[in-house]
PDB file of N, CA and C in Angstrom:
ATOM      1  N   UNK A  18       4.891  -0.171  13.538  1.00  0.00           N
ATOM      2  CA  UNK A  18       3.647  -0.261  14.174  1.00  0.00           C
ATOM      3  C   UNK A  18       3.533  -1.024  15.393  1.00  0.00           C
ATOM      4  N   UNK A  19       3.020  -0.438  17.083  1.00  0.00           N
ATOM      5  CA  UNK A  19       3.033  -1.783  17.383  1.00  0.00           C
ATOM      6  C   UNK A  19       2.142  -2.530  18.274  1.00  0.00           C
ATOM      7  N   UNK A  20       2.133  -4.049  17.258  1.00  0.00           N
ATOM      8  CA  UNK A  20       1.241  -5.285  17.461  1.00  0.00           C
ATOM      9  C   UNK A  20       0.450  -4.877  19.375  1.00  0.00           C
ATOM     10  N   UNK A  21      -0.547  -5.378  19.067  1.00  0.00           N
ATOM     11  CA  UNK A  21      -1.266  -5.139  21.138  1.00  0.00           C
ATOM     12  C   UNK A  21      -1.768  -6.325  21.324  1.00  0.00           C
ATOM     13  N   UNK A  22      -1.905  -7.296  19.683  1.00  0.00           N
ATOM     14  CA  UNK A  22      -2.728  -8.092  20.125  1.00  0.00           C
ATOM     15  C   UNK A  22      -2.372  -9.443  19.405  1.00  0.00           C
ATOM     16  N   UNK A  23      -3.309 -10.919  19.028  1.00  0.00           N
ATOM     17  CA  UNK A  23      -2.411 -11.206  17.970  1.00  0.00           C
ATOM     18  C   UNK A  23      -3.446 -12.717  18.614  1.00  0.00           C
ATOM     19  N   UNK A  24      -4.243 -13.547  17.932  1.00  0.00           N
ATOM     20  CA  UNK A  24      -5.155 -14.705  17.791  1.00  0.00           C
ATOM     21  C   UNK A  24      -6.248 -14.586  16.425  1.00  0.00           C
ATOM     22  N   UNK A  25      -6.222 -16.052  16.588  1.00  0.00           N
ATOM     23  CA  UNK A  25      -6.266 -16.524  15.375  1.00  0.00           C
ATOM     24  C   UNK A  25      -5.834 -15.995  14.008  1.00  0.00           C
ATOM     25  N   UNK A  26      -3.913 -15.785  14.318  1.00  0.00           N
ATOM     26  CA  UNK A  26      -3.565 -15.541  12.723  1.00  0.00           C
ATOM     27  C   UNK A  26      -3.776 -13.854  12.545  1.00  0.00           C
ATOM     28  N   UNK A  27      -5.037 -13.302  13.256  1.00  0.00           N
ATOM     29  CA  UNK A  27      -5.269 -12.458  13.488  1.00  0.00           C
ATOM     30  C   UNK A  27      -4.347 -11.019  14.077  1.00  0.00           C
ATOM     31  N   UNK A  28      -4.193  -9.986  13.451  1.00  0.00           N
ATOM     32  CA  UNK A  28      -3.021  -9.256  14.019  1.00  0.00           C
ATOM     33  C   UNK A  28      -3.545  -7.749  14.530  1.00  0.00           C
ATOM     34  N   UNK A  29      -3.257  -7.059  15.435  1.00  0.00           N
ATOM     35  CA  UNK A  29      -4.293  -5.635  15.807  1.00  0.00           C
ATOM     36  C   UNK A  29      -2.928  -5.368  15.637  1.00  0.00           C
ATOM     37  N   UNK A  30      -3.211  -3.775  15.213  1.00  0.00           N
ATOM     38  CA  UNK A  30      -1.638  -2.890  15.595  1.00  0.00           C
ATOM     39  C   UNK A  30      -2.883  -1.646  15.667  1.00  0.00           C
ATOM     40  N   UNK A  31      -1.658  -0.838  15.918  1.00  0.00           N
ATOM     41  CA  UNK A  31      -2.123   0.236  16.408  1.00  0.00           C
ATOM     42  C   UNK A  31      -1.077   0.981  15.292  1.00  0.00           C
ATOM     43  N   UNK A  32      -1.104   2.737  14.765  1.00  0.00           N
ATOM     44  CA  UNK A  32       0.592   3.815  14.681  1.00  0.00           C
ATOM     45  C   UNK A  32       0.439   4.555  15.432  1.00  0.00           C
ATOM     46  N   UNK A  33       1.105   5.118  16.449  1.00  0.00           N
ATOM     47  CA  UNK A  33       1.788   6.120  16.663  1.00  0.00           C
ATOM     48  C   UNK A  33       1.214   7.107  16.317  1.00  0.00           C
ATOM     49  N   UNK A  34       0.616   8.203  16.712  1.00  0.00           N
ATOM     50  CA  UNK A  34       0.206   9.552  16.426  1.00  0.00           C
ATOM     51  C   UNK A  34      -0.601   9.211  15.012  1.00  0.00           C
ATOM     52  N   UNK A  35      -1.347   8.609  15.122  1.00  0.00           N
ATOM     53  CA  UNK A  35      -2.083   7.512  13.996  1.00  0.00           C
ATOM     54  C   UNK A  35      -4.204   9.890  13.812  1.00  0.00           C
ATOM     55  N   UNK A  36      -4.278   9.158  12.712  1.00  0.00           N
ATOM     56  CA  UNK A  36      -5.746  10.218  12.427  1.00  0.00           C
ATOM     57  C   UNK A  36      -6.901   9.755  13.341  1.00  0.00           C
ATOM     58  N   UNK A  37      -7.848  10.619  13.715  1.00  0.00           N
ATOM     59  CA  UNK A  37      -8.563  10.361  13.964  1.00  0.00           C
ATOM     60  C   UNK A  37     -10.032   9.355  13.261  1.00  0.00           C
ATOM     61  N   UNK A  38     -10.386   9.386  13.608  1.00  0.00           N
ATOM     62  CA  UNK A  38     -11.304   8.558  14.927  1.00  0.00           C
ATOM     63  C   UNK A  38     -10.384   7.414  15.460  1.00  0.00           C
ATOM     64  N   UNK A  39     -10.480   7.750  16.186  1.00  0.00           N
ATOM     65  CA  UNK A  39     -10.013   6.655  17.464  1.00  0.00           C
ATOM     66  C   UNK A  39     -10.367   4.749  16.202  1.00  0.00           C
ATOM     67  N   UNK A  40      -9.055   4.107  16.475  1.00  0.00           N
ATOM     68  CA  UNK A  40      -9.311   2.740  15.606  1.00  0.00           C
ATOM     69  C   UNK A  40      -8.230   1.935  15.272  1.00  0.00           C
ATOM     70  N   UNK A  41      -7.952   1.369  15.605  1.00  0.00           N
ATOM     71  CA  UNK A  41      -6.829  -0.132  15.621  1.00  0.00           C
ATOM     72  C   UNK A  41      -6.982  -0.977  14.251  1.00  0.00           C
ATOM     73  N   UNK A  42      -5.451  -0.958  12.939  1.00  0.00           N
ATOM     74  CA  UNK A  42      -5.985  -1.776  12.242  1.00  0.00           C
ATOM     75  C   UNK A  42      -5.443  -3.561  12.471  1.00  0.00           C
ATOM     76  N   UNK A  43      -6.495  -4.553  12.114  1.00  0.00           N
ATOM     77  CA  UNK A  43      -6.356  -5.890  11.724  1.00  0.00           C
ATOM     78  C   UNK A  43      -5.580  -5.814  10.206  1.00  0.00           C
ATOM     79  N   UNK A  44      -5.533  -7.494  10.334  1.00  0.00           N
ATOM     80  CA  UNK A  44      -4.905  -7.377   9.362  1.00  0.00           C
ATOM     81  C   UNK A  44      -5.015  -9.212   9.724  1.00  0.00           C
ATOM     82  N   UNK A  45      -5.821 -10.056   8.323  1.00  0.00           N
ATOM     83  CA  UNK A  45      -5.338 -11.708   8.657  1.00  0.00           C
ATOM     84  C   UNK A  45      -5.198 -12.347   6.858  1.00  0.00           C
ATOM     85  N   UNK A  46      -4.452 -13.171   7.004  1.00  0.00           N
ATOM     86  CA  UNK A  46      -3.567 -13.215   5.959  1.00  0.00           C
ATOM     87  C   UNK A  46      -3.878 -12.799   4.554  1.00  0.00           C
ATOM     88  N   UNK A  47      -3.171 -11.304   4.501  1.00  0.00           N
ATOM     89  CA  UNK A  47      -2.891 -10.571   4.000  1.00  0.00           C
ATOM     90  C   UNK A  47      -4.182  -9.228   3.091  1.00  0.00           C
ATOM     91  N   UNK A  48      -5.135  -9.932   4.124  1.00  0.00           N
ATOM     92  CA  UNK A  48      -6.335  -8.163   4.567  1.00  0.00           C
ATOM     93  C   UNK A  48      -6.124  -7.866   5.333  1.00  0.00           C
ATOM     94  N   UNK A  49      -6.826  -7.282   5.626  1.00  0.00           N
ATOM     95  CA  UNK A  49      -6.611  -5.622   5.662  1.00  0.00           C
ATOM     96  C   UNK A  49      -7.439  -5.063   6.346  1.00  0.00           C
ATOM     97  N   UNK A  50      -8.040  -4.245   7.346  1.00  0.00           N
ATOM     98  CA  UNK A  50      -9.498  -3.397   7.470  1.00  0.00           C
ATOM     99  C   UNK A  50      -8.621  -2.347   9.237  1.00  0.00           C
ATOM    100  N   UNK A  51      -9.771  -2.162   9.152  1.00  0.00           N
ATOM    101  CA  UNK A  51      -9.239  -0.889   9.877  1.00  0.00           C
ATOM    102  C   UNK A  51     -10.489  -0.552  10.354  1.00  0.00           C
ATOM    103  N   UNK A  52     -10.505  -0.395  11.364  1.00  0.00           N
ATOM    104  CA  UNK A  52     -11.838  -1.023  12.479  1.00  0.00           C
ATOM    105  C   UNK A  52     -11.630   0.975  13.411  1.00  0.00           C
ATOM    106  N   UNK A  53     -12.878   1.393  13.901  1.00  0.00           N
ATOM    107  CA  UNK A  53     -13.498   1.980  14.579  1.00  0.00           C
ATOM    108  C   UNK A  53     -13.375   1.871  15.736  1.00  0.00           C
ATOM    109  N   UNK A  54     -13.395   1.618  16.835  1.00  0.00           N
ATOM    110  CA  UNK A  54     -12.908   1.138  18.207  1.00  0.00           C
ATOM    111  C   UNK A  54     -14.034   2.278  18.979  1.00  0.00           C
ATOM    112  N   UNK A  55     -14.342   3.355  19.019  1.00  0.00           N
ATOM    113  CA  UNK A  55     -15.878   3.704  19.578  1.00  0.00           C
ATOM    114  C   UNK A  55     -17.099   2.970  19.471  1.00  0.00           C
ATOM    115  N   UNK A  56     -17.444   3.394  17.691  1.00  0.00           N
ATOM    116  CA  UNK A  56     -18.241   2.484  17.037  1.00  0.00           C
ATOM    117  C   UNK A  56     -18.639   0.847  16.594  1.00  0.00           C
ATOM    118  N   UNK A  57     -17.369   0.221  16.473  1.00  0.00           N
ATOM    119  CA  UNK A  57     -17.018  -0.808  16.792  1.00  0.00           C
ATOM    120  C   UNK A  57     -17.084  -1.145  15.191  1.00  0.00           C
ATOM    121  N   UNK A  58     -17.555  -0.663  13.855  1.00  0.00           N
ATOM    122  CA  UNK A  58     -17.568  -0.480  12.476  1.00  0.00           C
ATOM    123  C   UNK A  58     -16.483  -0.546  11.554  1.00  0.00           C
ATOM    124  N   UNK A  59     -16.015  -1.160  10.542  1.00  0.00           N
ATOM    125  CA  UNK A  59     -14.964  -1.286   9.180  1.00  0.00           C
ATOM    126  C   UNK A  59     -15.392   0.630   9.083  1.00  0.00           C
ATOM    127  N   UNK A  60     -14.324   0.812   8.577  1.00  0.00           N
ATOM    128  CA  UNK A  60     -13.965   2.088   8.191  1.00  0.00           C
ATOM    129  C   UNK A  60     -13.997   1.762   7.102  1.00  0.00           C
ATOM    130  N   UNK A  61     -12.815   0.554   7.116  1.00  0.00           N
ATOM    131  CA  UNK A  61     -11.894   0.620   5.095  1.00  0.00           C
ATOM    132  C   UNK A  61     -11.766  -1.053   5.253  1.00  0.00           C
ATOM    133  N   UNK A  62     -11.482  -1.117   4.807  1.00  0.00           N
ATOM    134  CA  UNK A  62     -10.591  -2.979   4.181  1.00  0.00           C
ATOM    135  C   UNK A  62     -11.617  -3.527   4.616  1.00  0.00           C
ATOM    136  N   UNK A  63     -11.275  -5.074   4.758  1.00  0.00           N
ATOM    137  CA  UNK A  63     -12.572  -6.279   5.414  1.00  0.00           C
ATOM    138  C   UNK A  63     -11.496  -7.465   5.399  1.00  0.00           C
ATOM    139  N   UNK A  64     -12.127  -8.446   5.162  1.00  0.00           N
ATOM    140  CA  UNK A  64     -10.919  -9.358   6.268  1.00  0.00           C
ATOM    141  C   UNK A  64     -11.993 -10.869   6.880  1.00  0.00           C
ATOM    142  N   UNK A  65     -11.935 -11.360   5.974  1.00  0.00           N
ATOM    143  CA  UNK A  65     -12.814 -13.630   5.996  1.00  0.00           C
ATOM    144  C   UNK A  65     -13.032 -13.102   7.724  1.00  0.00           C
ATOM    145  N   UNK A  66     -11.888 -12.575   8.758  1.00  0.00           N
ATOM    146  CA  UNK A  66     -12.099 -12.913   9.876  1.00  0.00           C
ATOM    147  C   UNK A  66     -13.210 -11.042  10.274  1.00  0.00           C
ATOM    148  N   UNK A  67     -13.788 -11.164   9.777  1.00  0.00           N
ATOM    149  CA  UNK A  67     -14.200 -10.162  10.487  1.00  0.00           C
ATOM    150  C   UNK A  67     -15.211 -10.211  11.682  1.00  0.00           C
ATOM    151  N   UNK A  68     -16.265 -10.663  11.918  1.00  0.00           N
ATOM    152  CA  UNK A  68     -16.795 -11.041  13.618  1.00  0.00           C
ATOM    153  C   UNK A  68     -16.544 -11.685  13.872  1.00  0.00           C
ATOM    154  N   UNK A  69     -15.218 -11.994  14.177  1.00  0.00           N
ATOM    155  CA  UNK A  69     -14.084 -12.106  15.704  1.00  0.00           C
ATOM    156  C   UNK A  69     -13.366 -11.080  15.411  1.00  0.00           C
ATOM    157  N   UNK A  70     -12.955 -10.016  14.672  1.00  0.00           N
ATOM    158  CA  UNK A  70     -12.302  -9.326  15.016  1.00  0.00           C
ATOM    159  C   UNK A  70     -13.222  -8.105  15.466  1.00  0.00           C
ATOM    160  N   UNK A  71     -14.478  -8.195  14.845  1.00  0.00           N
ATOM    161  CA  UNK A  71     -15.321  -7.370  15.958  1.00  0.00           C
ATOM    162  C   UNK A  71     -16.105  -7.445  17.612  1.00  0.00           C
ATOM    163  N   UNK A  72     -16.145  -8.749  16.947  1.00  0.00           N
ATOM    164  CA  UNK A  72     -16.267  -9.406  18.499  1.00  0.00           C
ATOM    165  C   UNK A  72     -15.210  -8.688  20.079  1.00  0.00           C
ATOM    166  N   UNK A  73     -13.694  -9.295  19.109  1.00  0.00           N
ATOM    167  CA  UNK A  73     -13.345  -8.526  20.191  1.00  0.00           C
ATOM    168  C   UNK A  73     -12.976  -7.704  20.225  1.00  0.00           C
ATOM    169  N   UNK A  74     -13.271  -5.950  19.545  1.00  0.00           N
ATOM    170  CA  UNK A  74     -13.046  -5.464  19.949  1.00  0.00           C
ATOM    171  C   UNK A  74     -14.110  -4.734  21.010  1.00  0.00           C
ATOM    172  N   UNK A  75     -15.413  -4.974  20.892  1.00  0.00           N
ATOM    173  CA  UNK A  75     -16.900  -4.988  21.736  1.00  0.00           C
ATOM    174  C   UNK A  75     -16.069  -5.273  23.034  1.00  0.00           C
ATOM    175  N   UNK A  76     -15.065  -6.387  23.164  1.00  0.00           N
ATOM    176  CA  UNK A  76     -14.837  -6.899  24.524  1.00  0.00           C
ATOM    177  C   UNK A  76     -13.740  -5.756  25.071  1.00  0.00           C
ATOM    178  N   UNK A  77     -12.482  -5.601  24.288  1.00  0.00           N
ATOM    179  CA  UNK A  77     -12.058  -4.910  24.603  1.00  0.00           C
ATOM    180  C   UNK A  77     -11.802  -3.581  24.434  1.00  0.00           C
ATOM    181  N   UNK A  78     -12.957  -3.035  23.796  1.00  0.00           N
ATOM    182  CA  UNK A  78     -13.042  -1.262  23.534  1.00  0.00           C
ATOM    183  C   UNK A  78     -12.259  -0.262  24.963  1.00  0.00           C
ATOM    184  N   UNK A  79     -12.463  -1.068  26.107  1.00  0.00           N
ATOM    185  CA  UNK A  79     -11.671   0.434  26.855  1.00  0.00           C
ATOM    186  C   UNK A  79     -10.276   0.273  26.437  1.00  0.00           C
ATOM    187  N   UNK A  80     -10.169  -1.138  26.725  1.00  0.00           N
ATOM    188  CA  UNK A  80      -8.852  -1.199  27.192  1.00  0.00           C
ATOM    189  C   UNK A  80      -8.119  -0.847  25.607  1.00  0.00           C
ATOM    190  N   UNK A  81      -8.387  -0.565  24.663  1.00  0.00           N
ATOM    191  CA  UNK A  81      -8.163   0.056  23.011  1.00  0.00           C
ATOM    192  C   UNK A  81      -8.201   1.590  23.068  1.00  0.00           C
ATOM    193  N   UNK A  82      -9.247   2.592  24.395  1.00  0.00           N
ATOM    194  CA  UNK A  82      -8.964   3.636  23.616  1.00  0.00           C
ATOM    195  C   UNK A  82      -7.547   3.975  24.762  1.00  0.00           C
ATOM    196  N   UNK A  83      -7.703   3.670  25.773  1.00  0.00           N
ATOM    197  CA  UNK A  83      -6.267   3.810  26.754  1.00  0.00           C
ATOM    198  C   UNK A  83      -5.208   3.426  25.947  1.00  0.00           C
ATOM    199  N   UNK A  84      -4.928   2.845  25.242  1.00  0.00           N
ATOM    200  CA  UNK A  84      -4.132   2.321  24.228  1.00  0.00           C
ATOM    201  C   UNK A  84      -4.106   3.648  22.926  1.00  0.00           C
ATOM    202  N   UNK A  85      -4.869   3.801  23.071  1.00  0.00           N
ATOM    203  CA  UNK A  85      -5.499   5.323  21.713  1.00  0.00           C
ATOM    204  C   UNK A  85      -4.603   6.628  22.168  1.00  0.00           C
ATOM    205  N   UNK A  86      -5.319   6.116  23.640  1.00  0.00           N
ATOM    206  CA  UNK A  86      -4.486   7.738  24.516  1.00  0.00           C
ATOM    207  C   UNK A  86      -3.230   7.782  24.454  1.00  0.00           C
ATOM    208  N   UNK A  87      -2.902   5.866  24.940  1.00  0.00           N
ATOM    209  CA  UNK A  87      -1.324   6.498  25.189  1.00  0.00           C
ATOM    210  C   UNK A  87      -0.746   6.201  24.091  1.00  0.00           C
ATOM    211  N   UNK A  88      -0.634   6.118  22.482  1.00  0.00           N
ATOM    212  CA  UNK A  88      -0.392   6.300  21.277  1.00  0.00           C
ATOM    213  C   UNK A  88       0.171   7.821  20.661  1.00  0.00           C
ATOM    214  N   UNK A  89      -1.092   8.586  21.338  1.00  0.00           N
ATOM    215  CA  UNK A  89      -1.206   9.940  20.658  1.00  0.00           C
ATOM    216  C   UNK A  89      -0.298  11.196  21.829  1.00  0.00           C
ATOM    217  N   UNK A  90       0.188   9.787  22.682  1.00  0.00           N
ATOM    218  CA  UNK A  90       1.451  10.527  23.528  1.00  0.00           C
ATOM    219  C   UNK A  90       3.404   9.667  23.506  1.00  0.00           C
ATOM    220  N   UNK A  91       2.750   8.964  22.728  1.00  0.00           N
ATOM    221  CA  UNK A  91       4.226   8.586  22.660  1.00  0.00           C
ATOM    222  C   UNK A  91       4.735   7.902  23.036  1.00  0.00           C
ATOM    223  N   UNK A  92       3.306   6.348  24.279  1.00  0.00           N
ATOM    224  CA  UNK A  92       4.002   5.765  24.892  1.00  0.00           C
ATOM    225  C   UNK A  92       3.953   4.543  24.956  1.00  0.00           C
ATOM    226  N   UNK A  93       4.195   4.043  25.484  1.00  0.00           N
ATOM    227  CA  UNK A  93       4.415   2.370  24.572  1.00  0.00           C
ATOM    228  C   UNK A  93       2.326   1.580  25.555  1.00  0.00           C
ATOM    229  N   UNK A  94       2.143   0.674  24.276  1.00  0.00           N
ATOM    230  CA  UNK A  94       0.674   1.025  24.249  1.00  0.00           C
ATOM    231  C   UNK A  94       1.281  -0.572  24.881  1.00  0.00           C
ATOM    232  N   UNK A  95       0.101  -1.102  25.424  1.00  0.00           N
ATOM    233  CA  UNK A  95      -0.341  -2.046  26.962  1.00  0.00           C
ATOM    234  C   UNK A  95      -0.674  -3.016  25.752  1.00  0.00           C
ATOM    235  N   UNK A  96      -0.515  -4.758  26.370  1.00  0.00           N
ATOM    236  CA  UNK A  96      -0.810  -5.688  25.354  1.00  0.00           C
ATOM    237  C   UNK A  96      -2.437  -6.106  26.271  1.00  0.00           C
ATOM    238  N   UNK A  97      -3.490  -7.204  25.274  1.00  0.00           N
ATOM    239  CA  UNK A  97      -4.434  -6.819  24.984  1.00  0.00           C
ATOM    240  C   UNK A  97      -4.789  -8.276  25.252  1.00  0.00           C
ATOM    241  N   UNK A  98      -6.053  -8.788  26.016  1.00  0.00           N
ATOM    242  CA  UNK A  98      -5.767 -11.016  26.058  1.00  0.00           C
ATOM    243  C   UNK A  98      -6.704 -10.440  24.670  1.00  0.00           C
ATOM    244  N   UNK A  99      -5.532 -11.711  23.848  1.00  0.00           N
ATOM    245  CA  UNK A  99      -6.427 -12.484  22.013  1.00  0.00           C
ATOM    246  C   UNK A  99      -7.487 -12.675  22.151  1.00  0.00           C
ATOM    247  N   UNK A 100      -8.895 -12.956  21.497  1.00  0.00           N
ATOM    248  CA  UNK A 100     -10.379 -13.870  22.298  1.00  0.00           C
ATOM    249  C   UNK A 100      -9.416 -15.372  21.920  1.00  0.00           C
ATOM    250  N   UNK A 101     -10.036 -16.546  23.401  1.00  0.00           N
ATOM    251  CA  UNK A 101      -9.945 -17.134  23.359  1.00  0.00           C
ATOM    252  C   UNK A 101     -11.749 -17.887  22.599  1.00  0.00           C
TER     253      UNK A 101
END
């Protein structure tokens, strides 16, 4: 599962050929969340850092969707800037 960003100990990843809706995986301190890219909400899971994750998603929605399309074609994913 390729890592697309890492910030404040939060690891953001995407699976190749993953199921719809377009989403990414966020992990922090053993807690995992699945986040809908277009809607900016949690599909499943939880994290103490949820506000940071959702803010990052809002800032990078276009880049996340581009990576989603790349993952569907099994192409290398682009790194996305961390939240600073």
